[in-house]
């Protein structure tokens, strides 16, 4: 069943078109992320869904009902804010009960509903504590419990982990995904963090300048980006401008790389993910069909789990390669090497206008 549907939704602030004819659907129980940089329109889209903004055009439907002009409290939507927005003068229990009281749920049902969500977010035993007595991760779970206790048709999370430190944010990603999956509530997550979107969501919608650039699973968006913006925003790439000629990508300065793309000849941009480049000793025998580009290690960064190499190729271009640290001997600055690239790992995209 379709829980949320946006049809050609637009929102303008003066001369700025913040959301430009955005359309998408979210099915029951799905976790969808709106991903993009600041100013891309993702937060405005969330505010339109929540009812804090009214669209200038298009329709928003929740479970088939048009809610485009309805007020936030008239929509069965739960919202977790970026700063959690817990009431500091209320206990955990009172914070969670607030939404139930506002929606007219009989007080006799409060204890069971509150116990249920506290179990879900693993916060039983914290009922009488105030928000100031909780860690950032615990506050995040209480805010989530407060949103879920009303049994919303749709749960909206606005940068849910951004106020936490990096290490805690990484740990809570797994926990948050488990909570959302267990709750089974249809969820929209707004984030600028690609790792957060890829780990939490079933489906990702990448936005830029108020428009949808691409939608799909994390694997689809990372492995087959629709354009250079998506490829650069979701991961990193080495980029070259050239043309296709008989199954090879060639540049004016002599770089020639075999590619697997079936696109017709002509001007293209070639992207290669750093982790798809193998760095081996110069003269090593590459597998059949694999590109072997000679170069010299210009710079190496040892980052524990990964080793980053910047390789200056024979034609003067520099590429970035990331190698997993498996305890092997790795190349050092100044060492002659060959960068090996499989044709199927080359992203061939039309040049951007």
mmCIF file of C-alpha atoms in Angstrom:
data_model
loop_
_atom_site.group_PDB
_atom_site.id
_atom_site.type_symbol
_atom_site.label_atom_id
_atom_site.label_comp_id
_atom_site.label_asym_id
_atom_site.label_seq_id
_atom_site.Cartn_x
_atom_site.Cartn_y
_atom_site.Cartn_z
ATOM 1 C CA UNK A 1 0.000 0.000 0.000
ATOM 2 C CA UNK A 2 1.214 3.519 -0.812
ATOM 3 C CA UNK A 3 1.512 5.537 2.409
ATOM 4 C CA UNK A 4 2.942 8.759 0.980
ATOM 5 C CA UNK A 5 2.624 10.228 -2.496
ATOM 6 C CA UNK A 6 4.006 13.533 -3.769
ATOM 7 C CA UNK A 7 2.835 14.607 -7.231
ATOM 8 C CA UNK A 8 4.658 17.492 -8.978
ATOM 9 C CA UNK A 9 5.116 19.346 -5.676
ATOM 10 C CA UNK A 10 6.747 22.787 -5.848
ATOM 11 C CA UNK A 11 7.635 25.430 -3.266
ATOM 12 C CA UNK A 12 8.997 28.883 -3.932
ATOM 13 C CA UNK A 13 10.504 31.449 -1.555
ATOM 14 C CA UNK A 14 10.497 34.718 -3.455
ATOM 15 C CA UNK A 15 12.592 34.152 -6.570
ATOM 16 C CA UNK A 16 14.069 30.894 -5.277
ATOM 17 C CA UNK A 17 12.436 27.642 -6.352
ATOM 18 C CA UNK A 18 13.288 25.474 -3.343
ATOM 19 C CA UNK A 19 11.329 22.405 -4.504
ATOM 20 C CA UNK A 20 10.829 21.935 -8.230
ATOM 21 C CA UNK A 21 8.107 19.514 -9.399
ATOM 22 C CA UNK A 22 9.108 16.706 -7.028
ATOM 23 C CA UNK A 23 7.200 13.422 -7.369
ATOM 24 C CA UNK A 24 7.716 10.146 -5.533
ATOM 25 C CA UNK A 25 5.840 7.434 -3.624
ATOM 26 C CA UNK A 26 6.678 5.575 -0.426
ATOM 27 C CA UNK A 27 5.210 2.153 0.225
ATOM 28 C CA UNK A 28 4.095 0.730 3.572
ATOM 29 C CA UNK A 29 6.959 -0.071 5.958
ATOM 30 C CA UNK A 30 9.691 1.369 3.727
ATOM 31 C CA UNK A 31 12.547 3.547 5.004
ATOM 32 C CA UNK A 32 13.371 6.251 2.460
ATOM 33 C CA UNK A 33 16.129 8.837 2.689
ATOM 34 C CA UNK A 34 16.126 12.272 1.074
ATOM 35 C CA UNK A 35 19.839 12.858 0.528
ATOM 36 C CA UNK A 36 21.650 15.954 -0.680
ATOM 37 C CA UNK A 37 23.750 18.981 0.231
ATOM 38 C CA UNK A 38 22.511 22.059 2.082
ATOM 39 C CA UNK A 39 20.027 23.998 -0.029
ATOM 40 C CA UNK A 40 19.044 21.031 -2.216
ATOM 41 C CA UNK A 41 15.383 21.106 -1.108
ATOM 42 C CA UNK A 42 15.309 18.004 1.095
ATOM 43 C CA UNK A 43 14.385 19.799 4.339
ATOM 44 C CA UNK A 44 11.772 21.922 2.572
ATOM 45 C CA UNK A 45 10.281 18.712 1.173
ATOM 46 C CA UNK A 46 10.143 17.272 4.696
ATOM 47 C CA UNK A 47 8.463 20.426 6.005
ATOM 48 C CA UNK A 48 5.888 20.223 3.205
ATOM 49 C CA UNK A 49 5.109 16.612 4.146
ATOM 50 C CA UNK A 50 4.878 17.528 7.851
ATOM 51 C CA UNK A 51 2.561 20.470 7.160
ATOM 52 C CA UNK A 52 4.886 23.281 8.286
ATOM 53 C CA UNK A 53 4.848 24.617 4.734
ATOM 54 C CA UNK A 54 2.104 24.702 2.097
ATOM 55 C CA UNK A 55 3.078 23.757 -1.482
ATOM 56 C CA UNK A 56 2.675 26.310 -4.249
ATOM 57 C CA UNK A 57 1.767 23.520 -6.627
ATOM 58 C CA UNK A 58 1.142 19.786 -6.686
ATOM 59 C CA UNK A 59 -0.436 17.377 -4.223
ATOM 60 C CA UNK A 60 0.684 15.541 -1.081
ATOM 61 C CA UNK A 61 -1.298 12.471 -0.088
ATOM 62 C CA UNK A 62 -0.984 10.311 3.022
ATOM 63 C CA UNK A 63 -2.793 6.972 2.735
ATOM 64 C CA UNK A 64 -4.696 8.346 -0.247
ATOM 65 C CA UNK A 65 -5.945 11.486 1.523
ATOM 66 C CA UNK A 66 -4.864 14.867 0.181
ATOM 67 C CA UNK A 67 -3.165 16.716 3.055
ATOM 68 C CA UNK A 68 -1.554 19.575 1.106
ATOM 69 C CA UNK A 69 -3.430 22.266 3.033
ATOM 70 C CA UNK A 70 -3.959 20.438 6.328
ATOM 71 C CA UNK A 71 -2.213 21.655 9.485
ATOM 72 C CA UNK A 72 0.525 19.513 11.082
ATOM 73 C CA UNK A 73 -1.740 18.285 13.898
ATOM 74 C CA UNK A 74 -4.329 17.175 11.325
ATOM 75 C CA UNK A 75 -1.861 14.707 9.767
ATOM 76 C CA UNK A 76 -1.030 11.418 11.446
ATOM 77 C CA UNK A 77 2.697 12.125 11.246
ATOM 78 C CA UNK A 78 5.476 11.669 13.816
ATOM 79 C CA UNK A 79 8.492 13.978 13.692
ATOM 80 C CA UNK A 80 11.939 13.751 15.278
ATOM 81 C CA UNK A 81 13.768 17.074 15.097
ATOM 82 C CA UNK A 82 17.470 17.577 14.554
ATOM 83 C CA UNK A 83 17.973 18.747 18.164
ATOM 84 C CA UNK A 84 15.439 16.175 19.553
ATOM 85 C CA UNK A 85 13.341 19.042 21.101
ATOM 86 C CA UNK A 86 12.631 17.221 24.370
ATOM 87 C CA UNK A 87 10.873 19.224 27.088
ATOM 88 C CA UNK A 88 13.599 19.855 29.712
ATOM 89 C CA UNK A 89 11.125 20.260 32.601
ATOM 90 C CA UNK A 90 9.456 16.883 31.899
ATOM 91 C CA UNK A 91 10.607 13.370 32.710
ATOM 92 C CA UNK A 92 11.199 10.792 29.983
ATOM 93 C CA UNK A 93 7.768 9.314 30.729
ATOM 94 C CA UNK A 94 6.057 12.717 30.543
ATOM 95 C CA UNK A 95 7.830 13.605 27.300
ATOM 96 C CA UNK A 96 6.567 10.417 25.688
ATOM 97 C CA UNK A 97 3.055 10.849 27.083
ATOM 98 C CA UNK A 98 2.780 14.388 25.718
ATOM 99 C CA UNK A 99 1.838 13.284 22.205
ATOM 100 C CA UNK A 100 -0.738 10.825 23.502
ATOM 101 C CA UNK A 101 -2.367 13.545 25.577
ATOM 102 C CA UNK A 102 -2.426 15.992 22.651
ATOM 103 C CA UNK A 103 -4.123 13.414 20.448
ATOM 104 C CA UNK A 104 -6.794 12.617 23.008
ATOM 105 C CA UNK A 105 -5.717 9.047 23.753
ATOM 106 C CA UNK A 106 -7.410 7.837 26.970
ATOM 107 C CA UNK A 107 -5.047 8.064 29.966
ATOM 108 C CA UNK A 108 -5.775 4.423 30.811
ATOM 109 C CA UNK A 109 -3.820 3.415 27.677
ATOM 110 C CA UNK A 110 -0.752 5.514 28.501
ATOM 111 C CA UNK A 111 1.170 2.953 30.621
ATOM 112 C CA UNK A 112 0.970 0.123 28.086
ATOM 113 C CA UNK A 113 1.818 2.342 25.102
ATOM 114 C CA UNK A 114 4.746 3.970 26.929
ATOM 115 C CA UNK A 115 6.147 0.629 28.113
ATOM 116 C CA UNK A 116 5.918 -0.723 24.593
ATOM 117 C CA UNK A 117 7.966 2.067 22.976
ATOM 118 C CA UNK A 118 10.475 2.165 25.837
ATOM 119 C CA UNK A 119 11.080 -1.546 25.254
ATOM 120 C CA UNK A 120 11.455 -0.876 21.540
ATOM 121 C CA UNK A 121 14.134 1.791 22.054
ATOM 122 C CA UNK A 122 15.725 -0.051 24.991
ATOM 123 C CA UNK A 123 15.033 2.704 27.557
ATOM 124 C CA UNK A 124 13.039 0.850 30.240
ATOM 125 C CA UNK A 125 14.158 2.038 33.675
ATOM 126 C CA UNK A 126 14.724 5.621 32.563
ATOM 127 C CA UNK A 127 11.094 6.754 32.898
ATOM 128 C CA UNK A 128 11.658 9.207 35.777
ATOM 129 C CA UNK A 129 14.874 10.779 34.494
ATOM 130 C CA UNK A 130 14.970 14.246 32.975
ATOM 131 C CA UNK A 131 16.542 14.892 29.534
ATOM 132 C CA UNK A 132 19.533 16.560 31.244
ATOM 133 C CA UNK A 133 20.343 13.232 32.908
ATOM 134 C CA UNK A 134 20.585 11.417 29.571
ATOM 135 C CA UNK A 135 23.395 11.083 27.058
ATOM 136 C CA UNK A 136 22.948 12.334 23.504
ATOM 137 C CA UNK A 137 22.204 8.838 22.262
ATOM 138 C CA UNK A 138 19.627 8.276 24.985
ATOM 139 C CA UNK A 139 17.924 11.585 24.203
ATOM 140 C CA UNK A 140 17.736 10.545 20.570
ATOM 141 C CA UNK A 141 15.999 7.299 21.545
ATOM 142 C CA UNK A 142 13.508 9.129 23.782
ATOM 143 C CA UNK A 143 12.669 11.536 20.948
ATOM 144 C CA UNK A 144 12.115 8.527 18.700
ATOM 145 C CA UNK A 145 9.892 6.867 21.329
ATOM 146 C CA UNK A 146 7.835 10.069 21.649
ATOM 147 C CA UNK A 147 7.244 10.060 17.888
ATOM 148 C CA UNK A 148 6.425 6.346 17.673
ATOM 149 C CA UNK A 149 4.064 6.164 20.668
ATOM 150 C CA UNK A 150 1.302 7.935 18.735
ATOM 151 C CA UNK A 151 1.429 5.159 16.095
ATOM 152 C CA UNK A 152 1.850 7.563 13.166
ATOM 153 C CA UNK A 153 1.127 6.650 9.560
ATOM 154 C CA UNK A 154 4.429 8.254 8.681
ATOM 155 C CA UNK A 155 7.584 8.982 10.680
ATOM 156 C CA UNK A 156 9.784 11.931 9.635
ATOM 157 C CA UNK A 157 13.385 12.192 10.849
ATOM 158 C CA UNK A 158 15.261 15.456 10.240
ATOM 159 C CA UNK A 159 19.048 14.826 10.372
ATOM 160 C CA UNK A 160 18.442 12.433 13.305
ATOM 161 C CA UNK A 161 22.096 11.818 14.180
ATOM 162 C CA UNK A 162 23.769 15.098 13.201
ATOM 163 C CA UNK A 163 23.968 16.516 16.747
ATOM 164 C CA UNK A 164 25.929 13.495 18.010
ATOM 165 C CA UNK A 165 29.687 13.062 17.885
ATOM 166 C CA UNK A 166 31.125 11.005 15.023
ATOM 167 C CA UNK A 167 31.822 7.804 16.974
ATOM 168 C CA UNK A 168 28.397 7.732 18.651
ATOM 169 C CA UNK A 169 26.713 8.569 15.350
ATOM 170 C CA UNK A 170 28.325 5.563 13.701
ATOM 171 C CA UNK A 171 27.328 3.235 16.547
ATOM 172 C CA UNK A 172 23.716 4.468 16.622
ATOM 173 C CA UNK A 173 23.186 4.023 12.888
ATOM 174 C CA UNK A 174 22.916 0.267 13.324
ATOM 175 C CA UNK A 175 20.711 0.627 16.393
ATOM 176 C CA UNK A 176 18.388 3.146 14.722
ATOM 177 C CA UNK A 177 17.978 0.903 11.698
ATOM 178 C CA UNK A 178 17.008 -1.999 13.988
ATOM 179 C CA UNK A 179 14.460 0.148 15.849
ATOM 180 C CA UNK A 180 12.844 1.417 12.647
ATOM 181 C CA UNK A 181 12.708 -2.070 11.158
ATOM 182 C CA UNK A 182 11.163 -3.490 14.348
ATOM 183 C CA UNK A 183 8.595 -0.686 14.528
ATOM 184 C CA UNK A 184 7.602 -1.261 10.898
ATOM 185 C CA UNK A 185 6.620 2.403 10.567
ATOM 186 C CA UNK A 186 6.967 4.007 7.136
ATOM 187 C CA UNK A 187 9.827 6.464 7.530
ATOM 188 C CA UNK A 188 11.364 9.433 5.690
ATOM 189 C CA UNK A 189 14.882 10.413 6.756
ATOM 190 C CA UNK A 190 16.451 13.699 5.681
ATOM 191 C CA UNK A 191 20.238 13.758 5.752
ATOM 192 C CA UNK A 192 23.303 15.205 4.042
ATOM 193 C CA UNK A 193 25.414 12.251 5.219
ATOM 194 C CA UNK A 194 25.800 9.604 2.508
ATOM 195 C CA UNK A 195 26.880 6.909 4.993
ATOM 196 C CA UNK A 196 23.805 7.590 7.120
ATOM 197 C CA UNK A 197 21.492 7.342 4.124
ATOM 198 C CA UNK A 198 23.118 4.185 2.792
ATOM 199 C CA UNK A 199 23.049 2.363 6.128
ATOM 200 C CA UNK A 200 19.553 3.395 7.260
ATOM 201 C CA UNK A 201 17.398 3.499 4.139
ATOM 202 C CA UNK A 202 15.880 0.885 1.844
ATOM 203 C CA UNK A 203 15.583 3.502 -0.871
ATOM 204 C CA UNK A 204 17.513 6.736 -1.447
ATOM 205 C CA UNK A 205 16.347 9.865 -3.276
ATOM 206 C CA UNK A 206 19.259 12.146 -4.182
ATOM 207 C CA UNK A 207 18.296 15.817 -4.572
ATOM 208 C CA UNK A 208 20.015 18.905 -5.961
ATOM 209 C CA UNK A 209 18.665 22.407 -6.574
ATOM 210 C CA UNK A 210 15.139 21.344 -5.638
ATOM 211 C CA UNK A 211 15.026 18.414 -8.055
ATOM 212 C CA UNK A 212 15.396 14.662 -7.824
ATOM 213 C CA UNK A 213 18.649 13.594 -9.463
ATOM 214 C CA UNK A 214 18.302 9.841 -8.914
ATOM 215 C CA UNK A 215 16.437 7.312 -6.828
ATOM 216 C CA UNK A 216 17.225 3.715 -6.022
ATOM 217 C CA UNK A 217 18.956 1.425 -3.565
ATOM 218 C CA UNK A 218 22.324 2.369 -2.084
ATOM 219 C CA UNK A 219 24.035 -0.119 -4.393
ATOM 220 C CA UNK A 220 22.278 1.206 -7.498
ATOM 221 C CA UNK A 221 23.134 4.823 -6.752
ATOM 222 C CA UNK A 222 26.756 4.099 -5.860
ATOM 223 C CA UNK A 223 27.522 1.621 -8.639
ATOM 224 C CA UNK A 224 25.490 3.245 -11.413
ATOM 225 C CA UNK A 225 25.149 6.998 -10.707
ATOM 226 C CA UNK A 226 22.903 8.867 -13.124
ATOM 227 C CA UNK A 227 25.273 11.820 -13.438
ATOM 228 C CA UNK A 228 28.493 13.340 -12.134
ATOM 229 C CA UNK A 229 26.714 15.165 -9.292
ATOM 230 C CA UNK A 230 25.379 11.902 -7.867
ATOM 231 C CA UNK A 231 28.706 10.123 -8.359
ATOM 232 C CA UNK A 232 30.561 12.877 -6.509
ATOM 233 C CA UNK A 233 28.017 13.302 -3.723
ATOM 234 C CA UNK A 234 27.674 9.593 -3.005
ATOM 235 C CA UNK A 235 31.346 8.695 -2.761
ATOM 236 C CA UNK A 236 34.487 9.956 -4.471
ATOM 237 C CA UNK A 237 35.816 9.513 -7.995
ATOM 238 C CA UNK A 238 38.788 10.334 -10.169
ATOM 239 C CA UNK A 239 37.478 12.232 -13.207
ATOM 240 C CA UNK A 240 38.776 12.504 -16.752
ATOM 241 C CA UNK A 241 37.265 14.251 -19.780
ATOM 242 C CA UNK A 242 37.718 12.626 -23.180
ATOM 243 C CA UNK A 243 35.883 10.564 -25.766
ATOM 244 C CA UNK A 244 34.931 6.976 -26.489
ATOM 245 C CA UNK A 245 36.616 5.319 -29.421
ATOM 246 C CA UNK A 246 36.038 1.642 -30.179
ATOM 247 C CA UNK A 247 35.507 0.515 -26.581
ATOM 248 C CA UNK A 248 38.301 2.673 -25.185
ATOM 249 C CA UNK A 249 38.271 6.002 -23.407
ATOM 250 C CA UNK A 250 40.968 8.350 -24.724
ATOM 251 C CA UNK A 251 42.108 11.841 -23.793
ATOM 252 C CA UNK A 252 44.040 14.459 -25.742
ATOM 253 C CA UNK A 253 47.155 13.918 -23.624
ATOM 254 C CA UNK A 254 47.401 10.234 -24.480
ATOM 255 C CA UNK A 255 45.552 8.448 -21.661
ATOM 256 C CA UNK A 256 43.817 5.348 -23.023
ATOM 257 C CA UNK A 257 41.621 3.081 -20.881
ATOM 258 C CA UNK A 258 39.511 0.096 -21.918
ATOM 259 C CA UNK A 259 35.927 0.477 -20.666
ATOM 260 C CA UNK A 260 32.905 -1.785 -20.572
ATOM 261 C CA UNK A 261 30.418 0.966 -21.475
ATOM 262 C CA UNK A 262 28.218 0.353 -24.509
ATOM 263 C CA UNK A 263 27.620 4.062 -25.121
ATOM 264 C CA UNK A 264 28.231 5.353 -28.647
ATOM 265 C CA UNK A 265 31.453 7.233 -29.383
ATOM 266 C CA UNK A 266 31.713 10.903 -28.524
ATOM 267 C CA UNK A 267 32.575 13.243 -25.672
ATOM 268 C CA UNK A 268 32.171 11.662 -22.223
ATOM 269 C CA UNK A 269 33.414 11.923 -18.655
ATOM 270 C CA UNK A 270 35.123 8.959 -17.073
ATOM 271 C CA UNK A 271 34.913 8.350 -13.315
ATOM 272 C CA UNK A 272 36.892 5.756 -11.371
ATOM 273 C CA UNK A 273 36.226 5.110 -7.677
ATOM 274 C CA UNK A 274 39.470 5.209 -5.622
ATOM 275 C CA UNK A 275 38.773 1.821 -4.010
ATOM 276 C CA UNK A 276 38.403 0.217 -7.454
ATOM 277 C CA UNK A 277 42.036 0.958 -8.313
ATOM 278 C CA UNK A 278 44.615 -1.689 -7.375
ATOM 279 C CA UNK A 279 48.168 -0.449 -6.789
ATOM 280 C CA UNK A 280 50.821 -3.043 -7.614
ATOM 281 C CA UNK A 281 54.543 -3.226 -8.181
ATOM 282 C CA UNK A 282 55.645 -1.917 -11.557
ATOM 283 C CA UNK A 283 55.910 -4.753 -14.077
ATOM 284 C CA UNK A 284 53.441 -7.037 -12.282
ATOM 285 C CA UNK A 285 51.379 -9.141 -14.653
ATOM 286 C CA UNK A 286 47.836 -7.798 -14.737
ATOM 287 C CA UNK A 287 44.846 -10.036 -15.410
ATOM 288 C CA UNK A 288 43.710 -10.273 -19.014
ATOM 289 C CA UNK A 289 41.737 -7.208 -20.042
ATOM 290 C CA UNK A 290 42.674 -5.143 -16.971
ATOM 291 C CA UNK A 291 44.125 -1.669 -17.572
ATOM 292 C CA UNK A 292 47.637 -1.248 -16.119
ATOM 293 C CA UNK A 293 48.719 2.393 -15.955
ATOM 294 C CA UNK A 294 52.303 3.138 -14.991
ATOM 295 C CA UNK A 295 53.035 5.833 -12.430
ATOM 296 C CA UNK A 296 54.884 6.892 -9.301
ATOM 297 C CA UNK A 297 53.562 7.145 -5.733
ATOM 298 C CA UNK A 298 53.537 10.863 -4.994
ATOM 299 C CA UNK A 299 51.895 10.736 -1.576
ATOM 300 C CA UNK A 300 50.732 8.030 0.840
ATOM 301 C CA UNK A 301 48.405 8.356 3.836
ATOM 302 C CA UNK A 302 48.175 5.513 6.348
ATOM 303 C CA UNK A 303 44.719 5.632 7.952
ATOM 304 C CA UNK A 304 44.687 2.303 9.766
ATOM 305 C CA UNK A 305 42.034 0.261 7.978
ATOM 306 C CA UNK A 306 42.854 1.868 4.624
ATOM 307 C CA UNK A 307 45.909 3.201 2.816
ATOM 308 C CA UNK A 308 45.474 6.157 0.467
ATOM 309 C CA UNK A 309 47.833 6.569 -2.471
ATOM 310 C CA UNK A 310 48.113 9.515 -4.853
ATOM 311 C CA UNK A 311 49.733 8.199 -8.027
ATOM 312 C CA UNK A 312 51.257 10.472 -10.666
ATOM 313 C CA UNK A 313 50.701 8.736 -14.008
ATOM 314 C CA UNK A 314 53.193 8.752 -16.853
ATOM 315 C CA UNK A 315 51.204 11.427 -18.722
ATOM 316 C CA UNK A 316 51.304 13.758 -15.692
ATOM 317 C CA UNK A 317 47.794 13.182 -14.360
ATOM 318 C CA UNK A 318 47.304 12.280 -10.697
ATOM 319 C CA UNK A 319 44.829 9.690 -9.425
ATOM 320 C CA UNK A 320 43.688 8.741 -5.929
ATOM 321 C CA UNK A 321 43.614 5.051 -4.970
ATOM 322 C CA UNK A 322 42.387 3.504 -1.703
ATOM 323 C CA UNK A 323 43.741 0.117 -0.679
ATOM 324 C CA UNK A 324 42.387 -2.001 2.192
ATOM 325 C CA UNK A 325 44.998 -2.668 4.857
ATOM 326 C CA UNK A 326 45.270 -6.459 5.049
ATOM 327 C CA UNK A 327 48.672 -6.407 6.699
ATOM 328 C CA UNK A 328 50.424 -6.465 3.354
ATOM 329 C CA UNK A 329 53.524 -4.488 2.407
ATOM 330 C CA UNK A 330 52.315 -1.324 0.725
ATOM 331 C CA UNK A 331 53.953 1.043 -1.731
ATOM 332 C CA UNK A 332 55.890 4.026 -0.408
ATOM 333 C CA UNK A 333 56.319 7.576 -1.658
ATOM 334 C CA UNK A 334 58.552 7.708 -4.745
ATOM 335 C CA UNK A 335 58.016 4.046 -5.676
ATOM 336 C CA UNK A 336 57.228 3.150 -9.283
ATOM 337 C CA UNK A 337 53.930 1.258 -9.514
ATOM 338 C CA UNK A 338 51.123 0.386 -11.859
ATOM 339 C CA UNK A 339 47.503 1.315 -11.194
ATOM 340 C CA UNK A 340 45.208 -1.492 -12.308
ATOM 341 C CA UNK A 341 41.619 -0.743 -13.314
ATOM 342 C CA UNK A 342 39.014 -3.197 -14.553
ATOM 343 C CA UNK A 343 36.935 -1.977 -17.541
ATOM 344 C CA UNK A 344 33.686 -2.736 -15.666
ATOM 345 C CA UNK A 345 34.743 -0.404 -12.836
ATOM 346 C CA UNK A 346 34.816 2.646 -15.126
ATOM 347 C CA UNK A 347 31.865 5.042 -14.836
ATOM 348 C CA UNK A 348 31.181 6.542 -18.263
ATOM 349 C CA UNK A 349 28.810 9.513 -18.132
ATOM 350 C CA UNK A 350 27.631 12.164 -20.522
ATOM 351 C CA UNK A 351 29.414 15.495 -19.956
ATOM 352 C CA UNK A 352 27.466 17.943 -17.783
ATOM 353 C CA UNK A 353 26.068 21.026 -19.452
#
